[in-house]
XYZ file of C-alpha atoms in Angstrom:
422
model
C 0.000 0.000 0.000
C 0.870 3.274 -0.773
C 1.519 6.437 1.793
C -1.470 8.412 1.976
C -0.965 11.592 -0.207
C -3.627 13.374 0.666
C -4.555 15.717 -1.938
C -8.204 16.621 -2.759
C -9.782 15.894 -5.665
C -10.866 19.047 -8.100
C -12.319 17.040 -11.638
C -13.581 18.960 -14.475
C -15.441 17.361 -16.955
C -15.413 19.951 -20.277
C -16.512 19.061 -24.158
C -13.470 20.585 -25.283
C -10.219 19.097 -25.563
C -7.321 19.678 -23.284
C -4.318 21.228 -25.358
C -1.343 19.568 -25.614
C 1.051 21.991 -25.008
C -0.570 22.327 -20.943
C 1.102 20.141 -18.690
C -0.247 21.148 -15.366
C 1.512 19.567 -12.264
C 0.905 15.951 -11.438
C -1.772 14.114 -12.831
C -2.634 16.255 -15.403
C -4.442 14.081 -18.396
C -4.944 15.111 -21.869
C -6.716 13.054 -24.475
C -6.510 13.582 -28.263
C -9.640 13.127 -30.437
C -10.198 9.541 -31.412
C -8.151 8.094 -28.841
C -11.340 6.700 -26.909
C -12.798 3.829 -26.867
C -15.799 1.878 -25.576
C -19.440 1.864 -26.817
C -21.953 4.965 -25.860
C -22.884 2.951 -22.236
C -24.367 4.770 -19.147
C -25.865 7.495 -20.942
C -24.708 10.965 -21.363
C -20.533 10.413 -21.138
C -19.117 10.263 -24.036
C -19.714 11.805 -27.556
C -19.750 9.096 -30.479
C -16.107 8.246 -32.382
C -14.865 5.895 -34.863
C -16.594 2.689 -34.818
C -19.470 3.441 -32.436
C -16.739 4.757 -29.915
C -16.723 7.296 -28.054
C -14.389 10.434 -27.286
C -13.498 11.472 -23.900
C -12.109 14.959 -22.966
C -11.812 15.907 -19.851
C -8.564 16.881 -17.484
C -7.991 15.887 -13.718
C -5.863 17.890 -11.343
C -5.239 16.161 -7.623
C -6.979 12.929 -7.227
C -7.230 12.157 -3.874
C -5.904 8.730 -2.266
C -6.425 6.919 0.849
C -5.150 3.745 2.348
C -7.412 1.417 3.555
C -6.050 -0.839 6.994
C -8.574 -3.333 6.795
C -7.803 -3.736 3.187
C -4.162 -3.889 3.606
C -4.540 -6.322 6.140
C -6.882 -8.905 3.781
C -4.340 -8.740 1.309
C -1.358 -9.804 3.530
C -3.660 -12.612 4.654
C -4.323 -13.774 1.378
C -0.746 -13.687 0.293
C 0.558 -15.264 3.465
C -2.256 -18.265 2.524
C -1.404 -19.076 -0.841
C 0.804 -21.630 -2.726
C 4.551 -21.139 -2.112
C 5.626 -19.758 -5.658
C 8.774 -20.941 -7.460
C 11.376 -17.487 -6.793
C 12.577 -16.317 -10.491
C 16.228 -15.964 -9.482
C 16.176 -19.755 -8.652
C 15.623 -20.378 -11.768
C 18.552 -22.625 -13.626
C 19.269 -21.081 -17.461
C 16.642 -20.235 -19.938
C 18.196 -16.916 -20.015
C 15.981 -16.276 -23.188
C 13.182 -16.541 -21.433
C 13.467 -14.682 -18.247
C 15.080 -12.087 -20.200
C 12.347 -11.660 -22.677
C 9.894 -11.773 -19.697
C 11.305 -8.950 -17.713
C 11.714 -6.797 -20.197
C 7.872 -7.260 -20.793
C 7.713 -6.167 -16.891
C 9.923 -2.780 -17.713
C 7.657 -1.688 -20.368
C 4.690 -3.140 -21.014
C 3.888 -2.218 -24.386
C 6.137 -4.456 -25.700
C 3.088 -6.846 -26.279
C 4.008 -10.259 -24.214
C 5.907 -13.142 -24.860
C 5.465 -16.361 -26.576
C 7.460 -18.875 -25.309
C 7.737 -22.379 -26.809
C 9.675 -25.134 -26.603
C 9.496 -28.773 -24.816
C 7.599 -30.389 -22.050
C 9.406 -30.460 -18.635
C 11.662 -27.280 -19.626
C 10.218 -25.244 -16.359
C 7.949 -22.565 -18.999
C 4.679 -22.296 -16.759
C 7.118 -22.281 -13.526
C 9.139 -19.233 -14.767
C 6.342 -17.378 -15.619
C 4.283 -17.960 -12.751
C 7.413 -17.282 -10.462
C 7.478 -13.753 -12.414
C 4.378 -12.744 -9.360
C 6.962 -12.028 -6.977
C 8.627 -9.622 -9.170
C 5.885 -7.678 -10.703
C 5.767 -3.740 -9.721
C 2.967 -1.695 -8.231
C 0.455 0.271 -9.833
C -1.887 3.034 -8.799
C -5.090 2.080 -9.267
C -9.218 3.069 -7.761
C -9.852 1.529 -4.560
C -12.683 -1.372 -5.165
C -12.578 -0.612 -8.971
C -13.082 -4.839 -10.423
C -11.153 -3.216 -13.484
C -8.315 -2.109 -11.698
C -8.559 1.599 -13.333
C -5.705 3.707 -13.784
C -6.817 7.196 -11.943
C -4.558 8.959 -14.352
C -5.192 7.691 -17.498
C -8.436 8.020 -19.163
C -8.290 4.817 -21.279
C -7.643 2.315 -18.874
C -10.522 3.512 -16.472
C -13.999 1.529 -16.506
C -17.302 3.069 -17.327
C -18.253 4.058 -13.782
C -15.064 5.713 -12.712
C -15.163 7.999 -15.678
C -18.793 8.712 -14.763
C -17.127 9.371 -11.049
C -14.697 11.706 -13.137
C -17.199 13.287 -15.420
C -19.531 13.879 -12.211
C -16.245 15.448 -10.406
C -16.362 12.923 -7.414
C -13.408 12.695 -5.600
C -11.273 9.259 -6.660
C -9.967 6.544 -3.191
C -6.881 5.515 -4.797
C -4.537 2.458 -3.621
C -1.323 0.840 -4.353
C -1.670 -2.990 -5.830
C 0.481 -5.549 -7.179
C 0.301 -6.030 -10.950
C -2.347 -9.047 -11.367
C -1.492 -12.655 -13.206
C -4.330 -14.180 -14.201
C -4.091 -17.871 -15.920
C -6.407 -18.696 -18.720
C -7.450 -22.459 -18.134
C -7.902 -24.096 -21.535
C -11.197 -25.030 -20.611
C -12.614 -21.851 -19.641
C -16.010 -20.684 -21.103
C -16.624 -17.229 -23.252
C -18.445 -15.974 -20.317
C -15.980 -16.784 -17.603
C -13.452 -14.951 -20.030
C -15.288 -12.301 -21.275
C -17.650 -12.025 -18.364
C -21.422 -11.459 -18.260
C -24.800 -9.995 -17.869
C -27.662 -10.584 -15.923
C -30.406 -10.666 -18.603
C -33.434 -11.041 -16.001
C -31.944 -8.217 -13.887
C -31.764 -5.734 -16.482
C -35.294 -6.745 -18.081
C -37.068 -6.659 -14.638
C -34.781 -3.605 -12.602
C -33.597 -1.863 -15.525
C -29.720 -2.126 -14.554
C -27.017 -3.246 -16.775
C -25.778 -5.882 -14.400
C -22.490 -7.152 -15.064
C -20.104 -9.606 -14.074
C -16.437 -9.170 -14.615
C -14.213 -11.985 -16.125
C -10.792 -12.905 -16.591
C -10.366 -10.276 -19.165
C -11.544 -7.492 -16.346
C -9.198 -8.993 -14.214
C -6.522 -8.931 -16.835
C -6.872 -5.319 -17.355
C -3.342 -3.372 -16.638
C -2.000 -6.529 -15.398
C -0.409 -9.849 -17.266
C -2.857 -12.781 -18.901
C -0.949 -16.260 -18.956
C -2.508 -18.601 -21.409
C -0.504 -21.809 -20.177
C -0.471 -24.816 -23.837
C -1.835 -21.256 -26.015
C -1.645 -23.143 -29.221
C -4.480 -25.467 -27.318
C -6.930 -22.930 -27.225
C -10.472 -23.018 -28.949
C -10.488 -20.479 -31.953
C -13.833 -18.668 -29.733
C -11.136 -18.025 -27.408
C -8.581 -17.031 -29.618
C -11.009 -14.346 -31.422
C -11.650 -13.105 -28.017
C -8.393 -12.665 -27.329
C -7.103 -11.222 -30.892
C -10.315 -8.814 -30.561
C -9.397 -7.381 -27.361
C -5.368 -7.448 -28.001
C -6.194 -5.517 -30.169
C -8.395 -2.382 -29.377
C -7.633 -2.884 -25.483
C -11.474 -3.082 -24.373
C -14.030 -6.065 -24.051
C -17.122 -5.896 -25.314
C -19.825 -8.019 -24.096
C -23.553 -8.152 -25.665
C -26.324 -9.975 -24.866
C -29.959 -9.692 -26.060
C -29.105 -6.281 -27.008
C -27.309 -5.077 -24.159
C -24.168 -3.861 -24.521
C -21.321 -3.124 -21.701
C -17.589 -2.600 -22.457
C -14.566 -2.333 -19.901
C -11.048 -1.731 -20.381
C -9.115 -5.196 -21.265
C -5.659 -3.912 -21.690
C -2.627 -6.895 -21.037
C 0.740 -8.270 -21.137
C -0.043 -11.515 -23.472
C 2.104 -14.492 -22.504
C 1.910 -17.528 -23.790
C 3.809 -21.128 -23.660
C 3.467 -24.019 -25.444
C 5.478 -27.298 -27.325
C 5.481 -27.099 -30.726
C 4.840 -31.252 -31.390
C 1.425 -30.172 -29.918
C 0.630 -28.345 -32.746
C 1.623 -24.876 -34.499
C -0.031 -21.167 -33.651
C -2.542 -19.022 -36.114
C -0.402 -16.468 -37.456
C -2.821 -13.884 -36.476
C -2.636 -15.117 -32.661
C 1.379 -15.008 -33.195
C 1.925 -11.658 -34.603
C 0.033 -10.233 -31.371
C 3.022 -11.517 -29.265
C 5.637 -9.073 -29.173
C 8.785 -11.756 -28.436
C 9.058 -15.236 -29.158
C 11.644 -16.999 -26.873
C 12.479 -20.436 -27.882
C 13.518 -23.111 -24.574
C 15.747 -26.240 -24.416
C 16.586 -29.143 -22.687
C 19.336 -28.454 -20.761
C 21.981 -30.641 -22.042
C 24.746 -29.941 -19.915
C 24.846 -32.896 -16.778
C 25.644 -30.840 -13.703
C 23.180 -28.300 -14.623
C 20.370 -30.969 -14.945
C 21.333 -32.133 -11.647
C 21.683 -28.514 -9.892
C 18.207 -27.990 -11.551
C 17.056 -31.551 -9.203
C 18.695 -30.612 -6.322
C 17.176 -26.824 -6.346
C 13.500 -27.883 -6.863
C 13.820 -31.104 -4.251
C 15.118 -28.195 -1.875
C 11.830 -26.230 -2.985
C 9.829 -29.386 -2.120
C 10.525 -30.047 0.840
C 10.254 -26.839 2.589
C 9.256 -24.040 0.362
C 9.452 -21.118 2.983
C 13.296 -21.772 3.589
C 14.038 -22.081 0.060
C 12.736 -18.738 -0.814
C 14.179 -17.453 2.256
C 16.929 -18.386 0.620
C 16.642 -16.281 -2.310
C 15.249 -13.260 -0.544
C 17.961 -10.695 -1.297
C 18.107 -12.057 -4.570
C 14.402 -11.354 -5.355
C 14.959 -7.949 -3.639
C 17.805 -7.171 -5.836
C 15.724 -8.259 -9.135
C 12.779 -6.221 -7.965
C 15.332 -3.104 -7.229
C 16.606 -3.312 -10.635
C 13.043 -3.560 -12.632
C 11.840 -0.837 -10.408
C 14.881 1.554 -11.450
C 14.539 0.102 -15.318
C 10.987 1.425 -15.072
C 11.447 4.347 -13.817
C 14.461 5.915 -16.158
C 12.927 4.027 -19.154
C 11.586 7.600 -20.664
C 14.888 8.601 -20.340
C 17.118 5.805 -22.643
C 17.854 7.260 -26.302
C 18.141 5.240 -29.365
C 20.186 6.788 -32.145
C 18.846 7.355 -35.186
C 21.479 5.427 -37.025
C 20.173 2.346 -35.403
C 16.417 3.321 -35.963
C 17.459 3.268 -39.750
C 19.362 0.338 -39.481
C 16.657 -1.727 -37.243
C 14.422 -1.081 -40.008
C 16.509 -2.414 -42.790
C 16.431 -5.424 -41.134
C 13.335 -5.654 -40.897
C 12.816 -4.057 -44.598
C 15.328 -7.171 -45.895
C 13.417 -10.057 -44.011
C 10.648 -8.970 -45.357
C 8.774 -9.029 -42.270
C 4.952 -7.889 -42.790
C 3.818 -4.780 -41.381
C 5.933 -2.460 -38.522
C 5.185 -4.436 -35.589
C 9.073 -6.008 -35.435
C 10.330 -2.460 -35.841
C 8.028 -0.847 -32.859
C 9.261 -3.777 -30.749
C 12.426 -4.344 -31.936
C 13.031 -0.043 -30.413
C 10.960 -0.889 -27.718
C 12.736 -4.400 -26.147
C 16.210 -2.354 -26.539
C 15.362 0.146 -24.970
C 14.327 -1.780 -22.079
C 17.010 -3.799 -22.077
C 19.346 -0.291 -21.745
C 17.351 0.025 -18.966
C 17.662 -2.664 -17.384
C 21.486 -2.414 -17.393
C 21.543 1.031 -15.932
C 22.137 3.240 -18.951
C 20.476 6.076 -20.659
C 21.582 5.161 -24.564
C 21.276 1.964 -26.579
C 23.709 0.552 -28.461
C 24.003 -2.071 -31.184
C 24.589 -5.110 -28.886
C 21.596 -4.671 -27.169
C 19.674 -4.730 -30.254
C 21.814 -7.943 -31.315
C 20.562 -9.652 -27.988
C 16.869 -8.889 -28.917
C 15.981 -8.480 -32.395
C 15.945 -12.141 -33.201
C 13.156 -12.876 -30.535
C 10.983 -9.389 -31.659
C 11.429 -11.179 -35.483
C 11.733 -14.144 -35.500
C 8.134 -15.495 -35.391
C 7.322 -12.431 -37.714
C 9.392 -14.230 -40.644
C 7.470 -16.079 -43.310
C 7.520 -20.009 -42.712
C 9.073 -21.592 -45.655
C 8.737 -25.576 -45.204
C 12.032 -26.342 -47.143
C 13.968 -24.168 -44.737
C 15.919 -26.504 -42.087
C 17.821 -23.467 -40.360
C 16.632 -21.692 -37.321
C 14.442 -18.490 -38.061
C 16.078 -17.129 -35.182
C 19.887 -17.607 -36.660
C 18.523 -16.047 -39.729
C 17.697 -12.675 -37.982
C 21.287 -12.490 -36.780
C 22.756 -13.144 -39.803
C 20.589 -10.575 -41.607
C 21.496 -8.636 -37.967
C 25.658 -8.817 -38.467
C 25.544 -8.336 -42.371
C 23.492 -4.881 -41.674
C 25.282 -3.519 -38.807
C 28.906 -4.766 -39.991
């Protein structure tokens, strides 16, 4: 939980758009025309946009915030009660993949991870030991979409009514949420639902929040992704890709926020991935058998340790946890700060240009992972071998399959990589 900061709340809600060039002291929001979304819900707060969405413009000065004790105290509870998880630094190799994943954690809108490769190689475990890791956010106390207070976009229908209405906003601190996608989960239980009979007999739109609600500003871990029913995938590529859910049922309509990290695992014997599904991942990291014999027996001894008494094992690893969490907090933080020349910009893009990749998606992420990555090692400008380490996961799933190729997409990238940048 957060300190309280104490600051009242003074909301206007105005027709007119913010300018641009106004940046009032903290949290000052300004939203450009067409940048809202969601259907015209809850009459009277929005004006209609592209596709039947709507356009929100309206500033915030001081939002207030307050910490709740009995709150505080539920979630300590709860965390104290549930499964021992796995700690990340514990984790033997893979350096692909835990590198990929945290620099999903630094910035965000990197787009997720895909990460395949075989059975038994500790995929599900690494991500789901990425919990202990994860930063927090600022968010509207009791809000089941976890709204962001300061941006517009990522706040549910009833706390922009709150805004437009110029109530004051409780605001807590909160762990970023992981939810798991079972393969056997329903469209509702995903998507979430409405209570036909209530809003027929009381005239309320009532709705209950899914996964996807859950999901919202936090990660979604789809655990065997390339086992998932096509419904689910179109729900998934749907709200990937315009960051809200929409949900409608005999004519009622009600649409929340729904944007996520996207991570995904899977074995490719189990089958392959629709390319549409794929391109939404920003990386692909690609995982082993460890090969090497003491390794595979360090990896034994480390998780039998785990087994048989989980608290002392992660005591065990406590400062290195700390350390880890240190280090994504600072990455975060100075992130805005890390330049990319634009010698590399041009040469990133010839890469891309001479692979042929489709579309601009590898060059956006290709910028965005090294940049991160500068981050994460503590400096403000990237240079050409942190693009080296992560252009051939931002492209190499973007590359077009051809079935007589035997050679690894991935060692194509860096060949294409060395014979650009000399």
């Amino acid at each position: 939980m957060a300190s309280v900061l104490g600051t009242s709340t003074a909301i206007l809600a105005s027709r007119s758009l913010v300018s641009p060039s106004s940046k009032p002291a903290f949290p000052s929001i300004s939203i450009n025309p067409g940048q809202g979304y969601g259907r015209k819900l809850y009459g009277g707060i929005g004006i209609q946009g592209r596709n039947g969405m709507p356009r929100f413009h309206f500033a915030a000065t001081n939002v207030a915030t307050e910490v709740n004790p009995v709150e505080q105290a539920r979630k300590i509870a709860a965390k104290e009660s549930q499964r021992p998880v796995y700690p990340f630094a514990a984790i033997v190799g893979q350096d692909e993949m835990k590198l990929c994943l945290l620099l999903n954690v630094i910035d965000p809108k990197i787009g997720g991870v895909m990460i395949m490769g075989d059975r038994g190689t500790g995929k599900s475990t690494t991500v789901r030991s990425l919990v202990d890791l994860l930063p927090e956010i600022r968010v509207v106390f009791g809000d089941p979409y976890n709204s962001d207070p300061e941006d517009p976009e990522a706040m549910g229908i009833e706390v922009r009514e709150k805004v437009t209405k110029g109530e004051e906003l409780a605001i807590t601190m909160t762990k970023i949420n992981m939810v798991d996608l079972p393969l056997g989960a329903t469209e509702d239980r995903v998507c979430g639902t409405i209570d036909i009979e209530k809003a027929l007999t009381e005239g309320v739109k009532a709705f209950e929040p899914g996964l996807l609600a859950k999901a919202n500003r936090g990660i979604l871990y789809v655990d065997e992704v390339n086992l998932l029913d096509d419904h689910l995938v179109d729900v998934l590529l749907d709200s990937a890709a315009s960051g809200w859910n929409t949900v409608e049922r005999e004519g009622i309509s009600i649409s929340h926020p729904a944007r996520f990290i996207l991570i995904g695992s899977g074995n490719p014997e189990e089958g392959e991935l629709r390319p549409q599904l794929l391109d939404r991942f920003g990386m692909h990291a690609q995982v082993g058998t460890v090969r090497d014999a003491e390794l595979r027996v360090k990896i034994v001894e480390e998780r039998a340790r785990f087994d048989k008494n989980p608290k002392e094992f992660r005591e065990s690893y406590k400062a290195e946890q700390e350390k880890l969490q240190q280090q994504i907090a600072s990455a975060r933080s100075n992130l805005s700060s890390v330049q990319i020349d634009q010698d590399l910009k041009v040469k990133i893009s010839k890469v891309c240009a001479e692979l042929n990749v489709d579309g601009l998606r590898g060059d956006i992420v290709t910028n965005r992972a090294a940049k991160a990555l500068a981050a994460l090692k503590g400096r403000e400008k990237v240079t050409a071998e942190d693009i080296a380490t992560v252009i051939p996961n931002c492209l190499r799933h973007r590359l077009r399959k051809d079935p007589l190729e035997s050679i690894d997409s991935g060692l194509l990238v860096i060949e294409k990589f060395y014979e650009v940048f000399g």
